CSV table of C-alpha atoms and ligand atoms in Angstrom, one decimal:
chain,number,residue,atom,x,y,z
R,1,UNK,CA,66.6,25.4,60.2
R,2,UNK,CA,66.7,22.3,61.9
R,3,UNK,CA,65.9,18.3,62.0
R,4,UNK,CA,62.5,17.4,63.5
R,5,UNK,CA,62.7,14.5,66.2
R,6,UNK,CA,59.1,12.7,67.1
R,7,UNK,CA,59.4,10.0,69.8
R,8,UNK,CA,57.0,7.6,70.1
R,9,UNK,CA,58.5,4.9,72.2
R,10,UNK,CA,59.4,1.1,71.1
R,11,UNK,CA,62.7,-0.4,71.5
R,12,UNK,CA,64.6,2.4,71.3
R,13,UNK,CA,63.3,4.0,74.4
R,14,UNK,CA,63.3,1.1,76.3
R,15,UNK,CA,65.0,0.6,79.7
R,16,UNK,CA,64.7,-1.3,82.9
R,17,UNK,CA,63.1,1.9,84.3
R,18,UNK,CA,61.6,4.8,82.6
R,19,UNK,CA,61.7,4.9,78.7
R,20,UNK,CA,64.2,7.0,77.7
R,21,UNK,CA,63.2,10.7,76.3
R,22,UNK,CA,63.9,12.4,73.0
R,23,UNK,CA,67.1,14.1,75.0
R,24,UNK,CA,67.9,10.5,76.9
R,25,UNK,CA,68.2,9.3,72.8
R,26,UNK,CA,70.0,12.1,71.5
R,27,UNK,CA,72.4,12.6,74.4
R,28,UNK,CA,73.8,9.1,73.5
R,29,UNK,CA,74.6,10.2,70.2
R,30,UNK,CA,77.7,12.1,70.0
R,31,UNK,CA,77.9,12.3,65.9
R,32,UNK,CA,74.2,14.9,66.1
R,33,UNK,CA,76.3,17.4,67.4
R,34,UNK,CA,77.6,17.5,64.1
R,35,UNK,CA,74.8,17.9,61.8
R,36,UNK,CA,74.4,20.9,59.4
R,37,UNK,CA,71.4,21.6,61.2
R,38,UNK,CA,70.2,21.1,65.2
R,39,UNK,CA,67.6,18.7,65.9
R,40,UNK,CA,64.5,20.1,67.4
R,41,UNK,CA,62.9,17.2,69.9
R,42,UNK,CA,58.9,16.4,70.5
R,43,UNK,CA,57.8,14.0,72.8
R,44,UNK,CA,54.8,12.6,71.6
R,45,UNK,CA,54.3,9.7,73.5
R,46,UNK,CA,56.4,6.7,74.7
R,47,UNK,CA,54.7,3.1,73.8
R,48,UNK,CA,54.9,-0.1,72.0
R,49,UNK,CA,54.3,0.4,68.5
R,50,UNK,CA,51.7,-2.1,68.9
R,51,UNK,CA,49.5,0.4,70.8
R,52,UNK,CA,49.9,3.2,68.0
R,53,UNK,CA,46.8,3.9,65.7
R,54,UNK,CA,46.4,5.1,61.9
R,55,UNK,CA,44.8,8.5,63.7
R,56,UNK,CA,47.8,8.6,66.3
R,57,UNK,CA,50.2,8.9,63.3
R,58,UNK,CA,48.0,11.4,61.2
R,59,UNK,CA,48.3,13.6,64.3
R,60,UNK,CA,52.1,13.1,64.1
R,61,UNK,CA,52.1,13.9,60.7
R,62,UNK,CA,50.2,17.3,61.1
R,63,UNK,CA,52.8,18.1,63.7
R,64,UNK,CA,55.6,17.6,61.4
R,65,UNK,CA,53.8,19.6,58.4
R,66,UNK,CA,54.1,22.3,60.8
R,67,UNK,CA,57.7,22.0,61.7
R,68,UNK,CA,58.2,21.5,58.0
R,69,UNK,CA,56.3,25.2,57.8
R,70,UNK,CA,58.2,26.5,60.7
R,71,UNK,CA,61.6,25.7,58.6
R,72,UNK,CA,62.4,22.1,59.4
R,73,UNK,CA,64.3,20.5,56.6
R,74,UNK,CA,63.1,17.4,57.5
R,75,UNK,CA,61.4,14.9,60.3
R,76,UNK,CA,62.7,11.7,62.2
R,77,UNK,CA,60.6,9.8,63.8
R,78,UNK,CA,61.4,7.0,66.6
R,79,UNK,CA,58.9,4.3,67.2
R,80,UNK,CA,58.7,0.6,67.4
R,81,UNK,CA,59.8,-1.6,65.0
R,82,UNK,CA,56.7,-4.1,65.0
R,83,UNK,CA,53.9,-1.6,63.1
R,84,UNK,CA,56.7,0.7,61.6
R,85,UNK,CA,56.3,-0.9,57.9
R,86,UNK,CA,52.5,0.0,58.4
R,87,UNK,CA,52.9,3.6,59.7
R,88,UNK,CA,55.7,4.6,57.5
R,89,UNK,CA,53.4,3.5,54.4
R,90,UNK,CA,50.8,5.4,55.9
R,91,UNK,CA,53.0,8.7,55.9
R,92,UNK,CA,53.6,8.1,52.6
R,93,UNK,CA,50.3,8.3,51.5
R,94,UNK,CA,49.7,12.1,53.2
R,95,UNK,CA,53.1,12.9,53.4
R,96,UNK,CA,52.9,16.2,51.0
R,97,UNK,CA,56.4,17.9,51.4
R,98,UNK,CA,59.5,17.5,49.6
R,99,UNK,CA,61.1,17.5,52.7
R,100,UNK,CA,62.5,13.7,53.8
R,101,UNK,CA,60.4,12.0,56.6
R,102,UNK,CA,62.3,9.6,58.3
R,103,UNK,CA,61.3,6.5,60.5
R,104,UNK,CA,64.0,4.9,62.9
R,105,UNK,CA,64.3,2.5,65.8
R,106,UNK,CA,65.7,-0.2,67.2
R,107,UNK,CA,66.0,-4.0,67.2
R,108,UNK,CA,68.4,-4.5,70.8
R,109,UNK,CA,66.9,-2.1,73.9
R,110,UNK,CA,69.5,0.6,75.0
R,111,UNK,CA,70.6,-1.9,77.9
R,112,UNK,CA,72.1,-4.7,75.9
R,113,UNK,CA,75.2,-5.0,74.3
R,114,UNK,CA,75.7,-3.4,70.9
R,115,UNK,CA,72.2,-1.4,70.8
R,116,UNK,CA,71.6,0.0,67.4
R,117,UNK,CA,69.5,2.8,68.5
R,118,UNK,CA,72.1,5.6,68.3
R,119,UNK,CA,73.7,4.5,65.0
R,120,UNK,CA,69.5,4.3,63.3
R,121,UNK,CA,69.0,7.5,65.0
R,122,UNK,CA,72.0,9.3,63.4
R,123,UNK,CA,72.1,7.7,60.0
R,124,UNK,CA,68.2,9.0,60.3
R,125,UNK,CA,68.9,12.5,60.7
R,126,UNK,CA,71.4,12.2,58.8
R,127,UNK,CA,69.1,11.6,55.7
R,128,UNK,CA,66.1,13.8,57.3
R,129,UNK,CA,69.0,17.1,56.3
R,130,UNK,CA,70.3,16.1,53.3
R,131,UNK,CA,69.1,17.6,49.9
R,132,UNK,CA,69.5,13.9,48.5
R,133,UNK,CA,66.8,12.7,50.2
R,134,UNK,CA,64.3,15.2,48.8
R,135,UNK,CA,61.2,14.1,46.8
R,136,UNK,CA,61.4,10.3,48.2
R,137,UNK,CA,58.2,10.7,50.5
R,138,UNK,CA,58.7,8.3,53.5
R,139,UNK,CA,61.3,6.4,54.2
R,140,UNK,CA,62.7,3.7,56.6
R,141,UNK,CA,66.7,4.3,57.6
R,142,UNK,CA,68.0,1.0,59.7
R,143,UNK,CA,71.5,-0.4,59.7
R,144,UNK,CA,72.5,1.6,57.2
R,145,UNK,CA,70.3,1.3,54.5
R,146,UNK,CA,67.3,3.8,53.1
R,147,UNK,CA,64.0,1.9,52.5
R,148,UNK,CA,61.3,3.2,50.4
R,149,UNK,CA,58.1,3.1,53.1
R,150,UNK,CA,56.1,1.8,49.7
R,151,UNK,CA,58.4,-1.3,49.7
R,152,UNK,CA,60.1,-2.0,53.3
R,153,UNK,CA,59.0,-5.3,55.4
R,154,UNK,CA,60.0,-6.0,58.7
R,155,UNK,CA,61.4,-9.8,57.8
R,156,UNK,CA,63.2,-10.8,61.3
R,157,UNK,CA,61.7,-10.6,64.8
R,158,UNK,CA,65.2,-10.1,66.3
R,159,UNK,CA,67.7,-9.0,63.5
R,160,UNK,CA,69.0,-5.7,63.5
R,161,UNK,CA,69.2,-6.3,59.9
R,162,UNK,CA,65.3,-7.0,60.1
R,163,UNK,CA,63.8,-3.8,57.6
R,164,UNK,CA,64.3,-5.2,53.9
R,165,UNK,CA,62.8,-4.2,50.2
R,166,UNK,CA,62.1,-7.8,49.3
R,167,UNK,CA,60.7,-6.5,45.8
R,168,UNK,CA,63.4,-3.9,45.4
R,169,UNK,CA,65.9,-3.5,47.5
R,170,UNK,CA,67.0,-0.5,49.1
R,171,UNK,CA,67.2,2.9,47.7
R,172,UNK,CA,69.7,3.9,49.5
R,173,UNK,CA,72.8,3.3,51.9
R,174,UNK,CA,74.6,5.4,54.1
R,175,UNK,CA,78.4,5.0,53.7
R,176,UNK,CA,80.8,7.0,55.8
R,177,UNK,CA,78.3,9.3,56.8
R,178,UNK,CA,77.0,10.2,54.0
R,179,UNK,CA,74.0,9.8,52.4
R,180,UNK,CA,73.8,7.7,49.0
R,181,UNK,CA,70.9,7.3,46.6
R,182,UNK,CA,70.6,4.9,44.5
R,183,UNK,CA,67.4,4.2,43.5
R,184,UNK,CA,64.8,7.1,43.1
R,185,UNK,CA,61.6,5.9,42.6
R,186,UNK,CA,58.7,8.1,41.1
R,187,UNK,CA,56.5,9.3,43.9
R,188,UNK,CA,52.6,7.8,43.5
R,189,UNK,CA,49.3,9.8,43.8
R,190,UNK,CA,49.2,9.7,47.7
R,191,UNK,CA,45.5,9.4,49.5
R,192,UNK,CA,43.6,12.8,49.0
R,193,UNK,CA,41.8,14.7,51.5
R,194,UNK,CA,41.8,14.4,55.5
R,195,UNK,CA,40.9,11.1,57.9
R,196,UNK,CA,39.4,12.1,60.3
R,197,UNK,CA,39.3,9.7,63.7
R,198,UNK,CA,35.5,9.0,63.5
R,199,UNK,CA,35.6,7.7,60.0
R,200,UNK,CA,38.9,5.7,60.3
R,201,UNK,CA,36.8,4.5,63.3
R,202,UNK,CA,34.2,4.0,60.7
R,203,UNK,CA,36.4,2.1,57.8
R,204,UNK,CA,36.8,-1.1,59.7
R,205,UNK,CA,39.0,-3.2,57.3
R,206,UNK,CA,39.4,-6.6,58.1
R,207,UNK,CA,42.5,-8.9,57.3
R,208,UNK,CA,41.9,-13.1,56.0
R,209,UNK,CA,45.0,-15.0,55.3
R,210,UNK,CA,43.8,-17.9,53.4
R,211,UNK,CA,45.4,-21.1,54.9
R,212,UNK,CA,45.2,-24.9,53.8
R,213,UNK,CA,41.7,-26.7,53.9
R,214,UNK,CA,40.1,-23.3,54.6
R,215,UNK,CA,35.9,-23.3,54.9
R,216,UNK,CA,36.1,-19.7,55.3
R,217,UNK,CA,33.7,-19.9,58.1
R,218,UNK,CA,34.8,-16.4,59.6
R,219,UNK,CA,33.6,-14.3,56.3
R,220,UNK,CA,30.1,-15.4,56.6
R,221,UNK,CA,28.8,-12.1,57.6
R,222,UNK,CA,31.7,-9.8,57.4
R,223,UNK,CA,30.2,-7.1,54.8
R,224,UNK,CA,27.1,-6.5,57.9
R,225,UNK,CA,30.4,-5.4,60.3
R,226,UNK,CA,33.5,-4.5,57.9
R,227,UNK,CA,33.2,-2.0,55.1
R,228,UNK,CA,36.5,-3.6,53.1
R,229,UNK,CA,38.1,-6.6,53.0
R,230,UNK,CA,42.3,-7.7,52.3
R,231,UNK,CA,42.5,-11.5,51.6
R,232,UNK,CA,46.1,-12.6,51.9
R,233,UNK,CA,46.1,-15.4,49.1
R,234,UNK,CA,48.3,-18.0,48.4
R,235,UNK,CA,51.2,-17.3,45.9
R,236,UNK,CA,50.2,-15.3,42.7
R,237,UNK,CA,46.8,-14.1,44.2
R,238,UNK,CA,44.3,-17.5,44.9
R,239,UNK,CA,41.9,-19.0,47.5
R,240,UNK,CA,40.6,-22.6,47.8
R,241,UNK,CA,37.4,-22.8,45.1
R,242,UNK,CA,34.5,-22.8,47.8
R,243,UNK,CA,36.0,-19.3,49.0
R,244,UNK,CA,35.6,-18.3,45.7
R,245,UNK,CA,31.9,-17.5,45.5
R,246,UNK,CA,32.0,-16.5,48.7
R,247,UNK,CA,34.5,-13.4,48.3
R,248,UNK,CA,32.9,-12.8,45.2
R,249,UNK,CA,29.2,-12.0,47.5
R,250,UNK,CA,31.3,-10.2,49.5
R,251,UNK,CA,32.9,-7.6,47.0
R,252,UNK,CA,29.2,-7.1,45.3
R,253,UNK,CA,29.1,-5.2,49.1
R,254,UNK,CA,32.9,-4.0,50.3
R,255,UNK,CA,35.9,-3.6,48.3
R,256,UNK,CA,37.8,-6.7,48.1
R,257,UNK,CA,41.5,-6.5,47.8
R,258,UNK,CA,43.4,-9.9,46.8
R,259,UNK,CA,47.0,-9.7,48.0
R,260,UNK,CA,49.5,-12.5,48.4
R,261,UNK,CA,50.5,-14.3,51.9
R,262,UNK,CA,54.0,-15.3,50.2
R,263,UNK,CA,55.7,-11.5,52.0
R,264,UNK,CA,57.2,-10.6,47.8
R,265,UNK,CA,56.3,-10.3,44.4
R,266,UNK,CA,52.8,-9.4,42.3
R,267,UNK,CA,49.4,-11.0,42.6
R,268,UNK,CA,48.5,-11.9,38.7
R,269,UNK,CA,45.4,-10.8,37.1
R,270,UNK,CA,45.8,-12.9,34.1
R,271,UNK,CA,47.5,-16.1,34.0
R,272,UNK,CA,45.6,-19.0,36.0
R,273,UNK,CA,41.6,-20.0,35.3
R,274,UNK,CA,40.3,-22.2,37.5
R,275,UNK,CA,37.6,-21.4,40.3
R,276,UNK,CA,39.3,-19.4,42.7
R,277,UNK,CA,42.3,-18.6,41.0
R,278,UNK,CA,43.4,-14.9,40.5
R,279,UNK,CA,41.3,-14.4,37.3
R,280,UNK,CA,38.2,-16.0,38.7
R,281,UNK,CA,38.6,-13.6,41.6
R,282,UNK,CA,39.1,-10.5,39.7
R,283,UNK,CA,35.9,-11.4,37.7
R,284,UNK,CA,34.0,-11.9,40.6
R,285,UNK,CA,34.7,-7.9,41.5
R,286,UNK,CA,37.8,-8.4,43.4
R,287,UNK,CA,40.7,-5.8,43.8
R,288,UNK,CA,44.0,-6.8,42.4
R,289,UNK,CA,46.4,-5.4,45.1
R,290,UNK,CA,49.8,-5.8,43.2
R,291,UNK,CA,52.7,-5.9,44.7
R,292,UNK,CA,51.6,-4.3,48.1
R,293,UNK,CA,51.5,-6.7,50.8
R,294,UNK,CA,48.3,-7.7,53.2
R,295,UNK,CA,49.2,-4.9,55.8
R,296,UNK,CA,50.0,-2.2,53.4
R,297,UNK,CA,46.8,-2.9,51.0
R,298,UNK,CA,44.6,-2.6,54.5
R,299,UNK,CA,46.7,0.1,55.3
R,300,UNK,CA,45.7,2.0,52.3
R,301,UNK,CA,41.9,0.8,51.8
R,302,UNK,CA,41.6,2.2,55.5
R,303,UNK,CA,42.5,5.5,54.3
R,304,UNK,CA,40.5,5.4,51.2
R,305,UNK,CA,37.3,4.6,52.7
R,306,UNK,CA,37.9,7.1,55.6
R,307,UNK,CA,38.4,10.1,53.2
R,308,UNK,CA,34.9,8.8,51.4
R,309,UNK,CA,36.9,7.7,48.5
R,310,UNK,CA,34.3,5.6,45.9
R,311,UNK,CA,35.1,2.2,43.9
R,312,UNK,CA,36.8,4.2,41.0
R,313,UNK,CA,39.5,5.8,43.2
R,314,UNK,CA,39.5,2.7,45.2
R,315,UNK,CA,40.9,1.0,41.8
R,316,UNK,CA,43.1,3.5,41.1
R,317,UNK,CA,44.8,3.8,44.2
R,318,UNK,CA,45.5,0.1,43.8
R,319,UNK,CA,46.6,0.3,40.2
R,320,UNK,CA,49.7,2.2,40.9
R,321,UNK,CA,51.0,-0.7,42.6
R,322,UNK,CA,50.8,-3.3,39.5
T,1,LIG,N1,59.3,-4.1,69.4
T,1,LIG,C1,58.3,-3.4,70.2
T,1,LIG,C2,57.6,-2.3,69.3
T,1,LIG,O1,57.5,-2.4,68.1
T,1,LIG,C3,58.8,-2.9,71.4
T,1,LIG,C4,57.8,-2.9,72.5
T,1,LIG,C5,58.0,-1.8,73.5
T,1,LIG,O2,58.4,-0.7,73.1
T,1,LIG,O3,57.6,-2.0,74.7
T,1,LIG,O4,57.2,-1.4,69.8
């Protein structure tokens, strides 16, 4: 039995030299030593979390389903904090164990006063052995707290207190050590079948926030090089009128997903009527994302076109989240 450390880099690892290895990390935790269980360390590969890739993390994953085989009780990984809202959501999707699979780092760099690398790291493998933490698919432990990978946002650039649940706050907290649960949310249908790198290659997904006075000049053409489509809309789900007709060609050829740029809270489906408002949208054959946000919805419609998913699962998928 033991804990499963991936590192992949970011914040945590980073020094004015080298980046610091899976043993650099754990050597400056003194509280592992007293886990139930040992931790078990891979180097994957040290980076910014800006370099990391939807296929980069599936092969993470399949490394952790094995240690999960091999007896693991659970997985931390390390990473940067910039994509790790997007990568833990991803894990949550294929993410098939009961076993806890944790995603850590850290805000201030191991040089700099107060780093909250070792304290993430711990309160991570804390929750990657403990029976609590069963049955919650991913999740995000950071200063403390246990986020739900369905739910967390980075919402600071610098804050160690960055990772929040704007919708729902955090399952869970870590207090004295231990881990608490508070919240257990039911676990969603996750993305069936396998991505393979070719056809996540394949499912390019582009991102439009909508922003004032918009002509929407960059969609013309999108469905000849994209094969799906996120439009971050304003408030409950809406785009200037003249995009409206627009999108609406544009989801006769790719799924359309309409999420909100406001970072919390539910696109509508059925509350405002004017051209290019929420309902208009939806009738023209757009997606009602729900309460994922712009990164997670792309996130997801990446993986269900890669894993040849059609329209009708496409919906699906999405209508969990309402
Ligand atoms: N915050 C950055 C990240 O998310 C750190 C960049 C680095 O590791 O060089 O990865």
């Amino acid at each position: 039995m033991s804990v499963a450390l991936f590192t992949l880099g970011g914040t945590i690892s980073v020094t004015g030299g080298a980046r610091l290895t899976g043993a650099d990390l754990t050597a400056a935790v003194p509280g592992l030593a007293d886990l139930p269980v040992p931790l078990e360390i891979q180097d994957v590969e040290a980076m910014p979390s800006a370099n990391l890739t939807l296929a980069k993390m599936l092969d993470v994953v399949d490394a952790a389903s094995k240690a999960i085989s091999n007896g693991a009780t659970g997985i931390v990984v390390t990473q940067g904090t910039d994509t790790l809202e997007e990568t833990a959501f991803l894990v949550d999707q294929v993410w098939p164990h009961s076993q806890p699979f944790v995603l850590t780092g850290a805000m201030r760099n191991p040089t700099l006063a107060g780093p909250d690398g070792p304290a993430n790291l711990l309160a991570a493998a804390r929750v990657a052995c403990s029976p609590a933490a069963r049955d919650l698919g991913a999740v995000v432990v950071f200063n403390d707290q246990i986020h739900a990978a369905r739910w967390v946002r980075k919402t600071h650039s610098t804050s160690t207190a960055t990772f929040a649940s704007p919708n729902a706050g955090p399952i869970g907290q870590l207090v004295e050590g231990q881990v608490r649960i508070l919240a257990r949310p039911s676990r969603q249908d996750g993305v069936p079948g396998r991505a393979e790198p070719s056809d996540l290659e394949a499912a390019r997904v582009a991102l439009y926030t909508v922003t004032l006075d918009d002509d929407g000049v960059l969609l013309a053409g999108l469905a000849d090089t994209h094969q799906g489509l996120i439009v971050a809309g304003y408030g409950v789900g809406h785009v200037p009128a003249v995009l409206a007709p627009v999108l609406g060609e544009l989801a006769e050829r790719i799924p359309v997903v309409l999420t909100s740029r406001t970072g919390s809270g539910s696109v509508l489906r059925n509350t405002y009527r004017s051209p290019g408002s929420e309902s208009d949208l939806l009738a023209r054959g757009l997606i009602a994302g729900g309460f994922l946000d712009p990164y997670k919805a792309r996130v997801l419609l990446r993986l269900l076109l890669a894993t040849g998913e059609g329209r009708d699962e496409i919906n699906a998928a999405f209508a969990q989240h309402h």
